[in-house]
XYZ file of C-alpha atoms in Angstrom:
716
model
C -5.553 -44.851 0.421
C -7.675 -43.485 3.286
C -7.455 -44.306 6.973
C -10.951 -45.799 7.047
C -10.746 -49.131 8.907
C -11.820 -52.371 7.275
C -14.215 -54.564 9.273
C -14.212 -58.215 8.203
C -16.417 -60.243 10.519
C -14.910 -63.394 11.965
C -17.976 -65.480 12.805
C -16.058 -67.544 15.293
C -18.818 -68.302 17.777
C -22.243 -66.966 18.797
C -22.362 -63.271 19.597
C -21.846 -61.908 23.053
C -18.497 -60.170 23.377
C -18.921 -56.948 21.488
C -16.582 -54.628 19.674
C -15.129 -51.578 21.358
C -14.124 -48.659 19.177
C -11.162 -46.392 19.649
C -7.986 -47.891 21.064
C -6.306 -46.114 23.948
C -2.599 -45.704 24.604
C -1.036 -49.143 24.981
C 0.371 -50.257 28.324
C 3.699 -52.027 28.650
C 3.640 -55.826 28.421
C 4.524 -56.053 32.117
C 1.264 -54.307 32.969
C -0.979 -56.963 31.426
C -1.586 -58.757 34.718
C -2.280 -55.626 36.755
C -4.436 -54.009 34.087
C -6.556 -57.129 33.569
C -7.064 -57.513 37.328
C -8.105 -53.861 37.564
C -10.625 -54.362 34.765
C -12.158 -57.461 36.322
C -12.400 -55.899 39.787
C -14.075 -52.771 38.429
C -11.227 -50.374 39.220
C -10.929 -49.677 35.507
C -13.518 -49.985 32.772
C -11.294 -50.236 29.724
C -7.733 -51.340 29.010
C -5.634 -51.855 25.888
C -2.946 -54.534 25.622
C -0.342 -54.585 22.832
C 1.103 -57.567 20.973
C 4.211 -56.723 18.917
C 5.516 -58.357 15.723
C 8.769 -58.654 13.837
C 9.200 -56.789 10.566
C 6.923 -58.106 7.802
C 5.573 -60.828 10.115
C 2.139 -61.832 11.382
C 3.465 -64.700 13.509
C 3.012 -64.552 17.271
C 6.159 -64.935 19.362
C 6.353 -67.568 22.086
C 6.260 -64.831 24.734
C 3.122 -63.299 23.259
C 1.455 -66.700 22.966
C 2.152 -67.286 26.653
C 0.755 -63.863 27.584
C -2.378 -64.453 25.493
C -2.844 -67.871 27.098
C -2.815 -66.252 30.540
C -5.259 -63.612 29.332
C -7.645 -66.257 27.958
C -7.539 -68.104 31.279
C -8.780 -64.950 32.997
C -11.489 -64.298 30.417
C -12.827 -67.857 30.200
C -14.785 -67.898 33.512
C -16.556 -64.657 32.722
C -20.222 -64.749 31.907
C -21.059 -64.185 28.259
C -21.712 -60.604 27.346
C -19.841 -59.034 30.257
C -16.661 -58.149 28.365
C -16.247 -56.252 25.114
C -13.295 -57.173 22.904
C -11.782 -55.324 19.942
C -8.674 -56.307 17.994
C -6.973 -53.857 15.631
C -3.919 -54.527 13.472
C -1.190 -51.954 12.657
C 2.145 -51.724 10.822
C 5.087 -49.390 10.533
C 5.635 -47.330 7.371
C 8.041 -49.748 5.682
C 6.532 -51.196 2.514
C 3.716 -50.096 0.246
C 0.554 -48.729 1.798
C -1.697 -51.394 0.243
C 0.651 -54.175 1.358
C 0.721 -52.795 4.916
C -3.065 -52.784 5.025
C -3.102 -56.510 4.237
C -0.303 -57.178 6.731
C -2.230 -55.428 9.509
C -5.249 -57.582 8.643
C -3.206 -60.787 8.923
C -1.831 -59.683 12.285
C -5.310 -58.972 13.653
C -6.559 -62.334 12.401
C -3.586 -64.115 13.945
C -4.390 -62.768 17.410
C -8.137 -63.333 17.041
C -7.719 -66.926 15.916
C -5.242 -67.718 18.674
C -7.537 -66.316 21.381
C -10.494 -68.222 19.994
C -8.539 -71.484 19.925
C -7.861 -71.034 23.640
C -11.563 -70.565 24.452
C -13.409 -73.063 22.234
C -16.398 -73.311 24.587
C -16.898 -69.589 25.062
C -19.679 -67.843 23.162
C -17.721 -65.000 21.649
C -17.616 -63.072 18.430
C -14.451 -61.197 17.616
C -14.572 -58.483 15.003
C -11.126 -57.405 13.870
C -10.100 -54.057 12.440
C -6.993 -53.233 10.485
C -5.482 -49.830 9.794
C -2.178 -50.501 8.043
C 0.309 -47.709 8.754
C -2.288 -44.964 9.286
C -2.325 -44.941 13.115
C 1.257 -44.963 14.409
C 1.900 -44.783 18.139
C 5.321 -43.240 17.627
C 7.281 -41.669 14.818
C 8.530 -44.060 12.132
C 11.762 -42.067 11.901
C 13.528 -44.410 14.327
C 13.874 -48.179 14.644
C 12.380 -47.981 18.129
C 9.351 -46.109 16.864
C 8.818 -48.552 13.998
C 8.987 -51.496 16.444
C 6.310 -49.878 18.623
C 4.043 -49.420 15.593
C 4.221 -53.079 14.475
C 1.445 -54.184 16.771
C -2.033 -55.519 17.414
C -4.054 -53.678 20.022
C -6.443 -55.766 22.149
C -8.977 -53.433 23.738
C -11.010 -54.903 26.582
C -13.919 -53.063 28.169
C -16.212 -54.092 31.005
C -19.732 -53.654 29.730
C -20.915 -53.962 33.335
C -19.220 -54.328 36.686
C -17.964 -57.878 36.840
C -17.658 -58.299 40.587
C -14.584 -59.217 42.568
C -13.975 -62.486 40.730
C -15.322 -61.543 37.322
C -17.370 -64.708 37.086
C -20.879 -63.262 37.383
C -22.580 -60.023 36.406
C -23.048 -57.569 39.236
C -26.436 -56.686 40.671
C -25.942 -52.954 40.378
C -25.926 -52.413 36.609
C -29.458 -53.750 36.198
C -30.916 -51.874 39.169
C -33.520 -49.183 38.565
C -35.500 -46.860 40.810
C -39.115 -45.726 40.810
C -39.616 -42.037 39.963
C -40.423 -41.184 43.584
C -37.304 -42.980 44.792
C -39.308 -45.292 47.047
C -38.730 -48.565 45.188
C -35.712 -50.271 43.678
C -35.789 -53.116 41.181
C -32.575 -55.130 41.360
C -31.261 -58.228 39.618
C -28.955 -61.020 40.696
C -26.567 -63.362 38.834
C -29.255 -66.014 38.346
C -31.435 -63.579 36.426
C -33.998 -62.980 39.171
C -35.543 -59.566 39.744
C -36.278 -58.362 43.270
C -38.430 -55.386 44.254
C -37.222 -53.514 47.339
C -39.139 -51.040 49.484
C -36.408 -48.546 50.323
C -38.119 -46.906 53.312
C -38.621 -50.287 54.978
C -35.363 -51.755 53.679
C -37.018 -55.018 52.691
C -37.722 -57.134 49.581
C -41.344 -57.314 48.420
C -40.749 -60.262 46.108
C -38.230 -62.097 43.981
C -39.182 -63.376 40.549
C -38.419 -66.839 39.286
C -35.027 -67.417 37.675
C -34.957 -66.020 34.139
C -33.507 -68.064 31.303
C -31.289 -65.127 30.346
C -29.403 -62.705 32.636
C -30.937 -59.283 33.215
C -28.696 -56.544 31.820
C -30.919 -53.470 32.244
C -34.189 -52.563 33.947
C -36.604 -49.654 34.303
C -39.744 -48.714 36.253
C -42.574 -46.831 34.552
C -43.365 -43.255 35.676
C -46.674 -44.312 37.257
C -44.953 -47.127 39.155
C -47.155 -49.899 37.766
C -44.883 -51.542 35.207
C -41.304 -52.734 35.110
C -39.206 -53.659 32.097
C -36.027 -55.677 31.783
C -33.520 -56.064 28.964
C -31.687 -59.367 28.654
C -28.497 -60.911 27.375
C -30.424 -62.864 24.732
C -31.822 -59.649 23.213
C -35.326 -59.957 24.659
C -37.288 -57.221 26.404
C -39.686 -58.327 29.130
C -42.575 -56.464 30.718
C -43.590 -57.077 34.340
C -46.349 -56.072 36.731
C -44.397 -54.139 39.346
C -46.758 -54.801 42.262
C -46.632 -58.596 42.001
C -43.601 -59.441 39.847
C -45.820 -61.301 37.382
C -44.470 -61.500 33.822
C -46.830 -59.782 31.368
C -45.080 -60.624 28.106
C -41.746 -61.024 26.331
C -40.838 -58.900 23.317
C -38.447 -60.037 20.581
C -36.680 -57.573 18.318
C -32.967 -57.446 19.112
C -30.300 -59.892 17.976
C -27.913 -59.206 20.826
C -27.672 -57.981 24.411
C -30.050 -55.203 25.474
C -27.792 -52.727 27.272
C -30.218 -49.992 28.292
C -33.946 -49.491 28.580
C -36.305 -46.686 29.629
C -39.987 -45.684 29.573
C -41.541 -42.596 28.046
C -43.015 -40.138 30.541
C -46.579 -41.241 29.781
C -45.574 -44.884 30.265
C -47.023 -45.969 26.917
C -43.692 -46.413 25.141
C -40.582 -48.360 26.005
C -37.199 -47.624 24.425
C -34.341 -50.131 24.257
C -30.750 -50.055 22.993
C -28.732 -53.114 22.033
C -25.256 -54.308 21.191
C -26.675 -55.283 17.809
C -26.343 -51.560 16.925
C -30.120 -51.035 17.004
C -32.596 -49.032 19.066
C -36.234 -50.090 19.337
C -39.406 -48.205 20.222
C -42.091 -50.447 21.722
C -45.718 -49.297 21.724
C -46.907 -51.000 24.903
C -50.598 -50.407 24.268
C -50.739 -52.451 21.052
C -47.487 -54.489 21.062
C -46.091 -52.790 17.943
C -42.348 -52.320 17.579
C -40.487 -49.674 15.596
C -36.766 -49.717 14.828
C -34.727 -46.558 14.377
C -32.540 -46.444 11.278
C -29.186 -46.804 13.052
C -27.430 -48.521 10.149
C -23.693 -47.940 10.287
C -23.690 -47.185 14.006
C -21.380 -48.831 16.499
C -22.874 -51.065 19.206
C -25.028 -48.924 21.478
C -24.203 -48.506 25.153
C -26.723 -46.017 26.607
C -29.963 -44.193 25.915
C -32.260 -41.668 27.563
C -35.500 -39.905 26.619
C -36.312 -36.322 27.480
C -39.296 -35.465 29.648
C -41.494 -33.877 26.984
C -41.342 -37.055 24.915
C -39.851 -35.461 21.814
C -36.213 -36.568 21.875
C -34.327 -39.813 22.355
C -30.569 -39.716 22.901
C -28.423 -42.714 21.925
C -24.796 -43.247 22.913
C -22.407 -45.885 21.596
C -19.141 -47.528 22.577
C -17.164 -45.112 20.411
C -18.374 -41.975 22.196
C -20.843 -40.951 19.489
C -24.072 -39.217 20.526
C -27.129 -39.116 18.272
C -30.421 -37.318 18.937
C -33.689 -38.572 17.439
C -37.091 -37.029 16.823
C -39.537 -39.486 18.384
C -42.529 -38.207 16.424
C -40.907 -38.839 13.035
C -38.348 -41.433 14.223
C -35.604 -39.613 12.339
C -32.113 -38.600 13.376
C -31.824 -34.919 14.270
C -28.090 -34.717 14.915
C -24.984 -36.793 15.523
C -21.583 -35.899 16.917
C -18.429 -37.496 18.241
C -18.772 -36.261 21.816
C -16.450 -38.443 23.918
C -13.186 -40.250 23.247
C -14.507 -43.583 24.509
C -17.635 -45.474 25.468
C -20.679 -43.514 26.650
C -21.665 -45.101 29.958
C -24.714 -43.126 31.044
C -26.866 -40.168 30.032
C -29.673 -38.139 31.595
C -31.827 -35.103 30.853
C -32.552 -32.501 33.515
C -36.207 -32.222 34.545
C -36.786 -29.163 32.323
C -34.947 -30.845 29.406
C -32.524 -27.960 29.116
C -29.430 -29.991 29.947
C -28.274 -33.377 28.720
C -25.436 -34.903 30.742
C -23.221 -37.507 29.058
C -20.713 -39.608 31.021
C -17.926 -41.772 29.643
C -16.070 -44.875 30.689
C -12.851 -42.867 30.436
C -13.961 -40.262 32.986
C -15.228 -37.640 30.551
C -18.313 -35.688 31.616
C -19.986 -33.326 29.159
C -23.019 -31.134 29.774
C -25.006 -30.125 26.698
C -27.136 -26.983 26.912
C -29.978 -27.851 24.534
C -31.310 -24.276 24.465
C -28.024 -22.503 23.777
C -26.638 -25.324 21.633
C -23.418 -25.342 23.648
C -21.443 -28.057 25.396
C -19.378 -27.777 28.563
C -16.778 -30.314 29.636
C -16.924 -30.817 33.391
C -14.382 -33.639 33.511
C -11.649 -34.646 31.077
C -10.375 -38.186 30.325
C -8.758 -39.912 33.287
C -7.813 -43.351 34.555
C -11.234 -43.764 36.166
C -14.593 -44.008 34.463
C -17.979 -42.561 35.357
C -20.395 -45.400 36.026
C -23.651 -43.501 36.662
C -25.194 -40.048 36.846
C -28.471 -38.405 37.874
C -29.938 -34.897 38.007
C -31.682 -33.600 41.107
C -35.437 -32.973 40.576
C -34.862 -29.213 40.208
C -32.023 -29.807 37.744
C -29.598 -27.669 39.730
C -27.297 -30.506 40.788
C -25.749 -33.413 38.914
C -24.544 -36.468 40.840
C -21.912 -38.774 39.328
C -20.498 -42.108 40.500
C -16.986 -43.186 39.567
C -15.220 -46.504 39.105
C -12.657 -45.569 41.787
C -15.484 -45.572 44.356
C -16.101 -41.852 44.508
C -19.333 -39.869 44.453
C -19.168 -36.330 43.054
C -21.934 -33.709 42.897
C -21.735 -30.774 40.487
C -23.516 -27.454 40.192
C -25.284 -27.622 36.835
C -25.214 -23.909 36.033
C -21.548 -23.259 36.789
C -20.054 -26.724 36.353
C -18.452 -26.331 39.775
C -17.736 -29.397 41.903
C -19.858 -29.109 45.063
C -19.231 -32.321 46.972
C -17.066 -35.402 46.813
C -17.022 -38.421 49.075
C -15.894 -42.050 48.923
C -18.366 -44.901 48.570
C -18.241 -48.495 49.735
C -17.828 -50.199 46.395
C -18.572 -48.904 42.923
C -22.020 -47.390 42.341
C -23.699 -48.300 39.043
C -27.068 -46.516 39.252
C -28.035 -43.192 40.813
C -31.425 -41.607 41.454
C -32.717 -38.763 43.609
C -36.000 -39.194 45.446
C -38.975 -36.995 44.533
C -38.066 -34.032 46.769
C -34.348 -34.290 46.100
C -33.397 -34.744 49.758
C -32.134 -38.299 49.323
C -29.772 -39.728 46.724
C -30.089 -43.459 46.024
C -27.180 -45.489 44.719
C -27.022 -49.132 43.635
C -23.775 -51.065 43.815
C -22.893 -54.649 43.038
C -24.866 -56.048 45.965
C -25.891 -53.025 48.024
C -28.305 -50.121 48.003
C -27.126 -46.886 49.605
C -28.947 -43.668 50.487
C -27.304 -40.336 51.192
C -28.682 -37.125 52.617
C -28.127 -34.977 49.541
C -27.836 -31.759 51.574
C -25.197 -32.881 54.061
C -23.976 -35.703 51.849
C -24.004 -38.169 54.722
C -24.763 -41.861 54.369
C -28.250 -42.471 55.772
C -28.841 -46.141 55.020
C -27.151 -49.087 53.375
C -28.996 -52.247 52.408
C -27.571 -55.628 51.452
C -29.281 -56.814 48.251
C -28.293 -60.452 48.540
C -31.259 -62.840 48.630
C -31.148 -66.537 49.516
C -30.795 -68.833 46.543
C -33.763 -70.840 47.742
C -34.618 -74.256 46.370
C -38.322 -75.257 46.349
C -39.342 -77.212 49.441
C -42.810 -78.701 48.956
C -44.412 -80.555 51.844
C -46.764 -83.470 52.309
C -50.533 -82.992 52.176
C -51.667 -81.524 55.491
C -48.116 -81.010 56.784
C -47.745 -78.001 59.090
C -44.686 -75.723 59.162
C -44.381 -72.844 61.623
C -42.675 -69.587 60.659
C -40.184 -68.878 63.485
C -40.383 -65.066 63.702
C -44.154 -64.617 63.826
C -45.199 -68.111 64.855
C -47.659 -68.338 61.941
C -48.481 -72.003 61.155
C -48.588 -72.888 57.452
C -50.322 -75.905 55.923
C -49.069 -77.550 52.739
C -51.793 -77.552 50.067
C -51.234 -79.981 47.219
C -51.715 -78.433 43.796
C -54.353 -79.472 41.305
C -56.982 -78.389 38.793
C -60.571 -77.397 39.559
C -63.557 -75.392 38.318
C -63.254 -71.824 39.556
C -66.241 -69.502 39.691
C -69.982 -69.904 39.991
C -70.919 -73.436 38.973
C -74.024 -74.067 41.093
C -77.449 -74.182 39.478
C -79.161 -73.776 42.832
C -78.210 -70.142 43.241
C -77.818 -67.134 41.020
C -74.353 -66.161 39.900
C -72.979 -62.666 40.067
C -71.509 -61.549 36.753
C -68.042 -61.193 38.234
C -68.129 -64.864 39.342
C -68.418 -66.140 35.779
C -67.614 -67.886 33.594
C -66.986 -71.070 35.525
C -63.706 -72.349 34.112
C -60.964 -74.831 34.858
C -57.776 -73.517 36.426
C -54.715 -75.287 37.783
C -52.561 -74.187 40.705
C -49.205 -75.459 41.875
C -48.796 -76.596 45.466
C -48.305 -73.877 48.099
C -47.963 -73.285 51.824
C -50.994 -71.357 53.167
C -51.312 -69.815 56.621
C -53.636 -71.981 58.684
C -55.554 -68.952 59.959
C -56.024 -65.282 59.305
C -53.081 -63.247 60.598
C -53.591 -62.439 64.261
C -53.004 -59.185 66.081
C -50.106 -60.635 68.081
C -48.488 -61.973 64.920
C -48.886 -58.571 63.269
C -47.103 -56.842 66.132
C -44.048 -59.069 65.930
C -42.988 -56.918 62.963
C -45.180 -53.797 62.998
C -45.056 -50.978 65.568
C -48.760 -50.766 66.456
C -52.058 -52.636 66.258
C -54.346 -50.961 63.676
C -57.463 -52.999 64.538
C -60.699 -51.276 65.526
C -61.212 -54.099 68.006
C -57.694 -54.237 69.422
C -58.229 -57.347 71.529
C -54.745 -58.733 70.957
C -53.903 -62.396 71.214
C -55.085 -64.578 68.371
C -57.915 -62.315 67.309
C -57.501 -61.448 63.622
C -55.805 -58.195 62.741
C -58.211 -55.957 60.821
C -58.468 -52.436 59.510
C -55.423 -53.075 57.333
C -55.136 -51.995 53.708
C -53.733 -54.015 50.834
C -50.616 -51.838 51.025
C -50.347 -52.547 54.768
C -50.433 -56.267 54.025
C -47.705 -55.777 51.422
C -45.533 -53.944 53.945
C -45.960 -56.752 56.450
C -44.950 -59.433 53.946
C -42.004 -57.288 52.886
C -40.742 -57.055 56.468
C -41.245 -60.758 56.987
C -39.291 -61.502 53.804
C -36.374 -59.492 55.196
C -36.163 -61.762 58.245
C -36.608 -65.114 56.532
C -34.865 -67.420 54.120
C -38.293 -67.986 52.559
C -40.552 -65.609 50.655
C -44.118 -64.742 51.593
C -46.958 -63.031 49.759
C -50.724 -62.713 49.648
C -52.604 -65.617 48.048
C -54.010 -65.332 44.554
C -57.759 -65.582 44.049
C -57.320 -68.989 42.461
C -55.285 -70.299 45.398
C -57.768 -68.939 47.932
C -60.817 -70.475 46.238
C -58.983 -73.774 45.684
C -58.119 -73.976 49.392
C -61.612 -72.859 50.420
C -63.105 -75.665 48.298
C -61.028 -78.275 50.170
C -58.560 -78.594 47.324
C -60.866 -77.758 44.434
C -63.874 -79.879 45.371
C -67.334 -78.956 44.146
C -68.347 -77.262 47.386
C -68.907 -73.681 48.417
C -68.268 -74.142 52.131
C -65.274 -75.798 53.685
C -67.163 -77.829 56.299
C -70.682 -78.814 57.321
C -70.838 -76.402 60.253
C -70.182 -73.382 58.057
C -72.580 -74.647 55.383
C -75.368 -75.247 57.920
C -74.929 -71.800 59.416
C -75.116 -70.254 55.956
C -78.349 -72.134 55.162
C -79.999 -71.241 58.470
C -79.037 -67.602 58.606
C -78.309 -66.404 55.089
C -78.403 -62.693 55.880
C -77.697 -62.276 59.581
C -73.934 -62.160 60.031
C -74.180 -61.499 63.756
C -75.620 -64.984 64.308
C -73.609 -67.047 61.867
C -71.945 -69.610 64.114
C -68.452 -68.976 62.817
C -68.729 -65.247 63.351
C -71.617 -64.657 65.724
C -69.445 -62.924 68.302
C -68.066 -60.646 65.590
C -64.515 -60.919 66.898
C -63.529 -64.480 67.668
C -60.050 -65.902 68.218
C -58.914 -67.604 65.033
C -58.363 -70.777 67.057
C -62.126 -70.929 67.707
C -62.975 -71.232 64.012
C -63.516 -74.736 62.594
C -61.023 -76.162 60.113
C -61.939 -77.401 56.678
C -60.739 -80.695 55.214
C -57.295 -79.234 54.489
C -56.808 -78.018 58.063
C -57.446 -74.341 57.212
C -59.906 -72.107 59.056
C -61.728 -68.834 58.427
C -61.885 -69.167 54.653
C -65.690 -68.740 54.715
C -66.104 -66.182 57.483
C -64.747 -63.754 60.056
C -62.855 -61.108 58.025
C -62.585 -60.510 54.313
C -59.062 -61.333 53.167
C -56.946 -59.453 50.646
C -55.579 -61.312 47.617
C -52.930 -60.305 45.086
C -55.364 -59.962 42.184
C -56.669 -56.799 40.584
C -60.478 -56.888 40.467
C -62.070 -57.367 37.052
C -65.800 -56.633 36.953
C -66.032 -58.731 33.784
C -65.225 -61.816 35.806
C -62.703 -64.346 34.569
C -62.720 -63.552 30.847
C -59.071 -62.463 30.838
C -57.708 -64.978 33.355
C -55.163 -67.582 32.322
C -55.519 -71.270 33.126
C -52.303 -72.108 34.983
C -51.600 -70.243 38.238
C -53.920 -67.390 37.220
C -53.224 -63.921 38.604
C -55.082 -60.968 37.119
C -52.793 -57.937 37.122
C -54.978 -55.396 35.351
C -55.507 -54.167 31.817
C -54.190 -51.277 29.737
C -56.420 -48.804 31.543
C -54.694 -49.718 34.783
C -51.156 -49.986 33.451
C -51.037 -46.910 31.234
C -53.814 -44.507 32.205
C -53.202 -44.566 35.976
C -56.876 -45.275 36.584
C -57.946 -46.264 40.084
C -57.938 -49.976 40.602
C -59.424 -52.321 43.147
C -57.918 -55.416 44.710
C -59.954 -58.557 45.316
C -61.020 -59.693 48.775
C -62.198 -63.235 49.470
C -63.718 -65.330 52.236
C -66.596 -63.268 53.594
C -66.620 -61.132 56.716
C -68.805 -60.182 59.645
C -70.318 -57.427 57.523
C -71.881 -60.136 55.332
C -73.533 -63.435 56.086
C -74.850 -66.663 54.717
C -74.204 -67.263 51.068
C -72.081 -64.128 50.805
C -69.443 -66.158 52.611
C -69.294 -68.858 49.946
C -65.986 -69.866 48.351
C -66.928 -68.353 44.990
C -67.963 -64.949 46.350
C -65.782 -61.969 45.425
C -65.474 -58.600 47.137
C -63.259 -55.693 46.159
C -61.932 -52.432 47.499
C -59.321 -49.782 46.816
C -55.902 -51.000 47.972
C -55.522 -48.066 50.370
C -58.828 -48.828 52.161
C -58.699 -49.826 55.837
C -61.936 -51.486 56.947
C -62.668 -53.083 60.316
C -63.947 -56.196 58.544
C -60.842 -56.767 56.371
C -57.663 -58.672 57.214
C -55.420 -61.141 55.393
C -53.466 -64.370 55.530
C -50.148 -65.302 53.950
C -48.858 -67.811 51.446
C -45.272 -69.060 51.479
C -43.553 -69.936 48.241
C -42.498 -73.613 48.323
C-alpha cells in the first residue's frame, strides 16, 4: 500500500471553497479561537485545526461537535470563494493498513458532513483526503502518540485578505497597477472597479456593480486595456480610459485567482481554482487551455517579458513552467511547502521570485538553473512581491504588516519597515523611485531610496444610489458651482438625416440610439469653475469669470473630472457623443440647432464665425448664450467640446444602440496607434452649418487648442 492520498469528491454544494494541499502542524484545541481570528483578520494566511477520535471510531465527540459548530458560525458570514478548506483523515498504526485507509476516509467524511450540515445555505464544496496510517504526527510507539495520530486535519487558508470582519473580500487583492506606476485599478466588495490617478490621488471613474466579485485584475502594457477575473470563473475585458466593458470571456468553471497580459498586450493569461490556466488571444477571441490535468487548484501566475514562458503556481507549492509558443510544460517542481501566493520575473527575465503563504521566498536564477532561498517558512506569509525596473531589488509585503526589500544578487535584506495594514499588491513606478502598495482599502507610495512613506490614499468610494431628477430640474455642484440640468433619456436618430444638406461620411449612417437619463452641465465649464480645483488658468483668452475655459486637452479634462470626483459623493465624466447630440437636439428631436436664434444665425452667416450671433465676440460669457428647449446653452457654438468617444472615420458602423460609446478598435487597443477623441458643438473657428448638432470634429487627446473646452455630465 502506498501513501498516495485518495480523493473522493463530496459534491455537497456548488463550488467555491477550494482544497488546500499539505497540512501543517496541528495546533492545540484551545488555539482554535485565536487561530481562526488570526486567519480572518489577515494576521495569518493558513491554519490547521485537529479533531481527534477514539480508537477504531469515526464518531465525533460532543466537545468536537461544539468546536465545529463555533467554527461554522465564523465561516458562515464569509463571502463565497474567500476561504479554502481541506479535510484529511488519519489513523494510528493499530489494525491492517487497508482497514486504516477506510477508517481515515470515514473520519474525513464525518467531519465534512457535519460541517456541511451546519452551513446548508453556504455555497461550498469540500473535497476530503484520507491517508490511513501513512502520515503520523508522532510515533505510534506510545499510547499518547497513537492518540495524537487518530485525527482529522481541517486546513483553512485565506485565498485573499478577508478584512477585519471576514464578511467581504478586501479591495487590495484585486488591485493592479499600470506599467508606469501612474494608475491603479482597484475593486470593492460590490464588484465595482475604480481607476485611480496616483499623482493626483483621485478616482477617474467607478464601473457599475458587477454580478460577480472581482478577484484579480491587470492593466495592459500600453495602458489601454484592463482585465478582471471573477468569482464565477469569467474573465472580462475593459477599456481603461472610460471603464466601458468590452466583452466577457467564458472558459473557467471556478474562481479566477490571477490574471496578466503578455508584453505586447495581445494575449491575456488567467489561472483558476478549477486547476486550469487559459491563454486568451485578444485579437480574435480565441481561447487555449494548457494541459494542467492532475494539477492542484492554481493560485498564481506570471509571464516573462520576452513572451516565451508562463509560470504557474498552485496551493500545494508546486511551480510549473510552460513554453507559450508550443503551450507545453517545460518543467515542474515542488518548490514551496505551502501555497504559492505571488510570483514575478525580473525585467531581464533572469530571476523568477516565488513567494509563499507560509513565508517562504525563493529566487530562481533562470540562467544558472539554481534556486536560492531568501526566507524560510514562518508564522507569517508573503502577500505580494515586485522587482524594481532594473531588477536589482525585490520588494516583499508580509501578512504581519511588514515591508521588506532585498538585494537580488546577494539575497541580502536591505530595508524593512512596518506598514499600516497588510499590503496585497506591490509595483514600482517606471523609474523605480516610488514603490506602490495596495492594501484592503488604501493605496500607499514609498520613496524607494529612503523608504519613507510619501502618500497614502483612501480607496473607499461612496456606495451611491442613482438619483434621477425631473425634466428640466437644476442641481448645482457645491464645490465648483456648476449647474446641472436633468435630461430625460430616450431614443432618437443620431447622425446625418437631413436631405437638404450633404452628409460627411463620418456622420453616417443615420441610426437609432437610446440613452439613459443624465445630468448635463448647463453651460461649458467656465474659467472660474476650472480654477476651483486647478492651479492655473490655461486659456489663451484668460478673461476669468464665466468665460469658458479653453486651451485644455482631453487629458486635462479627465484630470479635472478626477479631482472633482475626489471631492464629491457623485461621479462626473465627459459626455458621450450620443448624449451630446441628444441634448443638442432638444432631447432627440429632428433638429440640428437647439433654438431659432442659433438656426437663423447659421442660415445667415454659414461661414463667418466672427459674426455668428452666439459667438460673434469670440469670447462671450456662457451666461450670454441662449438656452435650448432643455435649458442648456452653447451646444451649437462658442467652443468645441470634448467627449469620451474615440473618433471613428467610418462613422457609426461599429456603434451599439443602447448608450453607445465608441472605445476604439484592435488597432487602438493592441498596436498602440495614435487615436483621436471626438469634439462636438462647433467653435469660433467654424461657423454656420459646421455648428450643427450632427457635426463631428476630432483631435489628438493631448492637443490644447484655444477653441476647445468641455462640459461635464454627472452620473444619476
